[in-house]
GROMACS .gro file of N, CA and C in nm:
model
  294
    1UNK      N    1   1.147   9.693  11.450
    1UNK     CA    2   1.041   9.764  11.559
    1UNK      C    3   1.041   9.689  11.654
    2UNK      N    4   1.019   9.775  11.771
    2UNK     CA    5   0.994   9.706  11.896
    2UNK      C    6   0.847   9.671  11.910
    3UNK      N    7   0.832   9.560  11.998
    3UNK     CA    8   0.707   9.498  12.036
    3UNK      C    9   0.687   9.463  12.170
    4UNK      N   10   0.581   9.492  12.230
    4UNK     CA   11   0.547   9.455  12.368
    4UNK      C   12   0.494   9.302  12.376
    5UNK      N   13   0.542   9.246  12.455
    5UNK     CA   14   0.451   9.090  12.476
    5UNK      C   15   0.444   9.095  12.609
    6UNK      N   16   0.298   9.103  12.644
    6UNK     CA   17   0.266   9.102  12.769
    6UNK      C   18   0.188   8.958  12.794
    7UNK      N   19   0.231   8.872  12.869
    7UNK     CA   20   0.155   8.733  12.891
    7UNK      C   21   0.089   8.718  13.052
    8UNK      N   22  -0.013   8.679  13.046
    8UNK     CA   23  -0.078   8.657  13.184
    8UNK      C   24  -0.080   8.510  13.241
    9UNK      N   25  -0.043   8.499  13.361
    9UNK     CA   26  -0.024   8.334  13.399
    9UNK      C   27  -0.159   8.287  13.423
   10UNK      N   28  -0.163   8.164  13.412
   10UNK     CA   29  -0.293   8.088  13.476
   10UNK      C   30  -0.282   8.104  13.636
   11UNK      N   31  -0.376   8.048  13.708
   11UNK     CA   32  -0.356   8.056  13.856
   11UNK      C   33  -0.271   7.946  13.892
   12UNK      N   34  -0.197   7.969  13.996
   12UNK     CA   35  -0.115   7.857  14.065
   12UNK      C   36  -0.017   7.815  13.935
   13UNK      N   37   0.067   7.922  13.890
   13UNK     CA   38   0.159   7.874  13.769
   13UNK      C   39   0.286   7.853  13.808
   14UNK      N   40   0.336   7.885  13.953
   14UNK     CA   41   0.470   7.847  13.983
   14UNK      C   42   0.534   7.730  13.968
   15UNK      N   43   0.507   7.629  13.979
   15UNK     CA   44   0.553   7.489  13.959
   15UNK      C   45   0.577   7.500  13.804
   16UNK      N   46   0.465   7.517  13.712
   16UNK     CA   47   0.490   7.515  13.579
   16UNK      C   48   0.614   7.608  13.526
   17UNK      N   49   0.603   7.713  13.595
   17UNK     CA   50   0.720   7.812  13.590
   17UNK      C   51   0.837   7.758  13.596
   18UNK      N   52   0.854   7.714  13.717
   18UNK     CA   53   0.987   7.644  13.766
   18UNK      C   54   1.031   7.512  13.663
   19UNK      N   55   0.960   7.439  13.635
   19UNK     CA   56   0.985   7.351  13.518
   19UNK      C   57   1.038   7.411  13.393
   20UNK      N   58   0.950   7.489  13.346
   20UNK     CA   59   0.993   7.551  13.193
   20UNK      C   60   1.087   7.674  13.201
   21UNK      N   61   1.123   7.718  13.315
   21UNK     CA   62   1.210   7.830  13.334
   21UNK      C   63   1.337   7.842  13.241
   22UNK      N   64   1.430   7.732  13.245
   22UNK     CA   65   1.555   7.714  13.176
   22UNK      C   66   1.539   7.728  13.041
   23UNK      N   67   1.442   7.659  12.966
   23UNK     CA   68   1.404   7.686  12.811
   23UNK      C   69   1.360   7.818  12.796
   24UNK      N   70   1.291   7.898  12.884
   24UNK     CA   71   1.224   8.029  12.861
   24UNK      C   72   1.329   8.124  12.846
   25UNK      N   73   1.437   8.103  12.960
   25UNK     CA   74   1.535   8.193  12.998
   25UNK      C   75   1.643   8.185  12.864
   26UNK      N   76   1.679   8.076  12.821
   26UNK     CA   77   1.775   8.026  12.700
   26UNK      C   78   1.710   8.107  12.601
   27UNK      N   79   1.615   8.097  12.560
   27UNK     CA   80   1.533   8.161  12.437
   27UNK      C   81   1.534   8.325  12.445
   28UNK      N   82   1.524   8.378  12.550
   28UNK     CA   83   1.543   8.520  12.598
   28UNK      C   84   1.675   8.552  12.577
   29UNK      N   85   1.763   8.466  12.629
   29UNK     CA   86   1.909   8.515  12.619
   29UNK      C   87   1.938   8.539  12.463
   30UNK      N   88   1.881   8.428  12.403
   30UNK     CA   89   1.946   8.425  12.250
   30UNK      C   90   1.910   8.552  12.178
   31UNK      N   91   1.788   8.609  12.207
   31UNK     CA   92   1.739   8.740  12.169
   31UNK      C   93   1.831   8.866  12.209
   32UNK      N   94   1.856   8.847  12.331
   32UNK     CA   95   1.943   8.958  12.427
   32UNK      C   96   2.073   8.944  12.347
   33UNK      N   97   2.132   8.836  12.313
   33UNK     CA   98   2.260   8.810  12.240
   33UNK      C   99   2.272   8.882  12.125
   34UNK      N  100   2.149   8.887  12.056
   34UNK     CA  101   2.148   8.958  11.918
   34UNK      C  102   2.079   9.105  11.922
   35UNK      N  103   2.115   9.136  12.061
   35UNK     CA  104   2.077   9.283  12.068
   35UNK      C  105   1.917   9.324  12.050
   36UNK      N  106   1.846   9.242  12.067
   36UNK     CA  107   1.712   9.280  12.042
   36UNK      C  108   1.634   9.306  12.148
   37UNK      N  109   1.664   9.270  12.276
   37UNK     CA  110   1.558   9.271  12.384
   37UNK      C  111   1.611   9.403  12.453
   38UNK      N  112   1.496   9.484  12.482
   38UNK     CA  113   1.495   9.631  12.559
   38UNK      C  114   1.503   9.593  12.683
   39UNK      N  115   1.394   9.502  12.733
   39UNK     CA  116   1.369   9.461  12.879
   39UNK      C  117   1.273   9.363  12.870
   40UNK      N  118   1.276   9.289  12.989
   40UNK     CA  119   1.214   9.154  13.019
   40UNK      C  120   1.223   9.118  13.140
   41UNK      N  121   1.125   9.059  13.190
   41UNK     CA  122   1.097   9.019  13.323
   41UNK      C  123   0.948   8.959  13.352
   42UNK      N  124   0.970   8.902  13.489
   42UNK     CA  125   0.807   8.862  13.538
   42UNK      C  126   0.752   8.967  13.622
   43UNK      N  127   0.626   8.951  13.641
   43UNK     CA  128   0.535   9.031  13.709
   43UNK      C  129   0.512   8.981  13.848
   44UNK      N  130   0.555   9.003  13.953
   44UNK     CA  131   0.539   8.961  14.070
   44UNK      C  132   0.402   8.965  14.123
   45UNK      N  133   0.369   8.855  14.201
   45UNK     CA  134   0.231   8.866  14.247
   45UNK      C  135   0.203   8.946  14.362
   46UNK      N  136   0.316   8.987  14.428
   46UNK     CA  137   0.335   9.087  14.557
   46UNK      C  138   0.417   9.188  14.521
   47UNK      N  139   0.428   9.265  14.625
   47UNK     CA  140   0.512   9.387  14.627
   47UNK      C  141   0.641   9.353  14.679
   48UNK      N  142   0.732   9.275  14.583
   48UNK     CA  143   0.851   9.230  14.657
   48UNK      C  144   0.952   9.176  14.530
   49UNK      N  145   1.066   9.216  14.560
   49UNK     CA  146   1.178   9.175  14.442
   49UNK      C  147   1.183   9.025  14.437
   50UNK      N  148   1.157   8.974  14.567
   50UNK     CA  149   1.167   8.809  14.549
   50UNK      C  150   1.012   8.760  14.638
   51UNK      N  151   0.936   8.734  14.541
   51UNK     CA  152   0.801   8.688  14.603
   51UNK      C  153   0.766   8.548  14.643
   52UNK      N  154   0.873   8.481  14.612
   52UNK     CA  155   0.889   8.333  14.682
   52UNK      C  156   0.748   8.273  14.626
   53UNK      N  157   0.688   8.223  14.706
   53UNK     CA  158   0.572   8.096  14.711
   53UNK      C  159   0.443   8.189  14.656
   54UNK      N  160   0.466   8.310  14.660
   54UNK     CA  161   0.346   8.381  14.628
   54UNK      C  162   0.363   8.398  14.435
   55UNK      N  163   0.465   8.392  14.377
   55UNK     CA  164   0.482   8.347  14.252
   55UNK      C  165   0.473   8.462  14.171
   56UNK      N  166   0.421   8.440  14.049
   56UNK     CA  167   0.429   8.546  13.950
   56UNK      C  168   0.271   8.558  13.880
   57UNK      N  169   0.232   8.672  13.823
   57UNK     CA  170   0.134   8.675  13.751
   57UNK      C  171   0.122   8.683  13.605
   58UNK      N  172   0.245   8.706  13.566
   58UNK     CA  173   0.267   8.716  13.392
   58UNK      C  174   0.410   8.767  13.378
   59UNK      N  175   0.438   8.790  13.255
   59UNK     CA  176   0.557   8.837  13.196
   59UNK      C  177   0.543   8.946  13.119
   60UNK      N  178   0.641   9.033  13.095
   60UNK     CA  179   0.665   9.148  13.019
   60UNK      C  180   0.817   9.140  12.940
   61UNK      N  181   0.786   9.147  12.796
   61UNK     CA  182   0.913   9.146  12.729
   61UNK      C  183   0.889   9.262  12.619
   62UNK      N  184   0.977   9.342  12.609
   62UNK     CA  185   0.992   9.425  12.484
   62UNK      C  186   1.109   9.413  12.409
   63UNK      N  187   1.097   9.369  12.285
   63UNK     CA  188   1.208   9.335  12.211
   63UNK      C  189   1.179   9.365  12.063
   64UNK      N  190   1.270   9.338  11.997
   64UNK     CA  191   1.277   9.387  11.835
   64UNK      C  192   1.241   9.266  11.738
   65UNK      N  193   1.160   9.279  11.658
   65UNK     CA  194   1.110   9.185  11.547
   65UNK      C  195   1.105   9.257  11.428
   66UNK      N  196   1.104   9.154  11.323
   66UNK     CA  197   1.076   9.208  11.176
   66UNK      C  198   0.961   9.267  11.169
   67UNK      N  199   0.843   9.215  11.229
   67UNK     CA  200   0.702   9.254  11.202
   67UNK      C  201   0.603   9.207  11.301
   68UNK      N  202   0.502   9.254  11.326
   68UNK     CA  203   0.409   9.206  11.441
   68UNK      C  204   0.367   9.061  11.419
   69UNK      N  205   0.366   9.004  11.304
   69UNK     CA  206   0.353   8.888  11.298
   69UNK      C  207   0.461   8.789  11.329
   70UNK      N  208   0.575   8.828  11.326
   70UNK     CA  209   0.694   8.782  11.373
   70UNK      C  210   0.700   8.775  11.524
   71UNK      N  211   0.669   8.897  11.568
   71UNK     CA  212   0.662   8.900  11.738
   71UNK      C  213   0.562   8.783  11.800
   72UNK      N  214   0.441   8.789  11.716
   72UNK     CA  215   0.319   8.697  11.751
   72UNK      C  216   0.381   8.538  11.755
   73UNK      N  217   0.445   8.531  11.655
   73UNK     CA  218   0.486   8.375  11.612
   73UNK      C  219   0.593   8.344  11.726
   74UNK      N  220   0.670   8.434  11.756
   74UNK     CA  221   0.785   8.404  11.851
   74UNK      C  222   0.701   8.371  12.001
   75UNK      N  223   0.612   8.449  12.025
   75UNK     CA  224   0.553   8.463  12.153
   75UNK      C  225   0.448   8.328  12.157
   76UNK      N  226   0.404   8.275  12.049
   76UNK     CA  227   0.329   8.154  12.059
   76UNK      C  228   0.399   8.041  12.085
   77UNK      N  229   0.528   8.001  12.070
   77UNK     CA  230   0.594   7.905  12.082
   77UNK      C  231   0.689   7.922  12.211
   78UNK      N  232   0.656   8.037  12.309
   78UNK     CA  233   0.744   8.041  12.416
   78UNK      C  234   0.740   7.913  12.510
   79UNK      N  235   0.837   7.885  12.549
   79UNK     CA  236   0.820   7.754  12.672
   79UNK      C  237   0.734   7.784  12.785
   80UNK      N  238   0.711   7.895  12.822
   80UNK     CA  239   0.589   7.927  12.915
   80UNK      C  240   0.462   7.887  12.850
   81UNK      N  241   0.460   7.953  12.734
   81UNK     CA  242   0.313   7.910  12.647
   81UNK      C  243   0.293   7.747  12.645
   82UNK      N  244   0.380   7.702  12.586
   82UNK     CA  245   0.368   7.567  12.562
   82UNK      C  246   0.365   7.475  12.666
   83UNK      N  247   0.406   7.528  12.793
   83UNK     CA  248   0.397   7.447  12.927
   83UNK      C  249   0.279   7.483  12.998
   84UNK      N  250   0.201   7.578  12.957
   84UNK     CA  251   0.065   7.619  13.012
   84UNK      C  252   0.074   7.690  13.126
   85UNK      N  253   0.189   7.795  13.130
   85UNK     CA  254   0.196   7.892  13.229
   85UNK      C  255   0.119   7.999  13.197
   86UNK      N  256   0.114   8.034  13.057
   86UNK     CA  257   0.012   8.157  13.029
   86UNK      C  258  -0.102   8.109  12.977
   87UNK      N  259  -0.203   8.195  13.005
   87UNK     CA  260  -0.341   8.179  12.944
   87UNK      C  261  -0.368   8.275  12.852
   88UNK      N  262  -0.307   8.388  12.845
   88UNK     CA  263  -0.314   8.483  12.746
   88UNK      C  264  -0.184   8.556  12.722
   89UNK      N  265  -0.183   8.615  12.600
   89UNK     CA  266  -0.054   8.672  12.559
   89UNK      C  267  -0.112   8.784  12.467
   90UNK      N  268  -0.062   8.913  12.498
   90UNK     CA  269  -0.099   9.016  12.402
   90UNK      C  270   0.036   9.092  12.355
   91UNK      N  271   0.029   9.097  12.204
   91UNK     CA  272   0.153   9.174  12.132
   91UNK      C  273   0.110   9.278  12.075
   92UNK      N  274   0.187   9.404  12.098
   92UNK     CA  275   0.163   9.509  12.025
   92UNK      C  276   0.269   9.580  11.996
   93UNK      N  277   0.290   9.657  11.902
   93UNK     CA  278   0.387   9.742  11.846
   93UNK      C  279   0.414   9.847  11.979
   94UNK      N  280   0.545   9.887  12.001
   94UNK     CA  281   0.570   9.960  12.097
   94UNK      C  282   0.699  10.053  12.057
   95UNK      N  283   0.643  10.179  12.093
   95UNK     CA  284   0.750  10.299  12.057
   95UNK      C  285   0.819  10.362  12.166
   96UNK      N  286   0.960  10.355  12.180
   96UNK     CA  287   1.030  10.385  12.302
   96UNK      C  288   1.062  10.545  12.276
   97UNK      N  289   0.985  10.622  12.383
   97UNK     CA  290   1.027  10.773  12.377
   97UNK      C  291   1.121  10.820  12.497
   98UNK      N  292   1.139  10.732  12.585
   98UNK     CA  293   1.220  10.801  12.703
   98UNK      C  294   1.304  10.659  12.730
   0.00000   0.00000   0.00000
């Protein structure tokens, strides 16, 4: 089943994101390589494809997991979570209709 993982950044997260980004992207790439990612990406702090120093306010991943608990467990050890980039993560089942 698909699950939405919506994570909100702490204030001024840009430097923490830069440091943890390689590990975060590597982990997502592994899910993608398994064909489990529907969509994923950051939420820009401003209305721009390249927000620069304005940074991000969070991230959204929609991916396939065996269960809600598996999705939550995966999200809890995201490199951004471990690095203190995120202050809150919400995980919910997602039903793709379009």
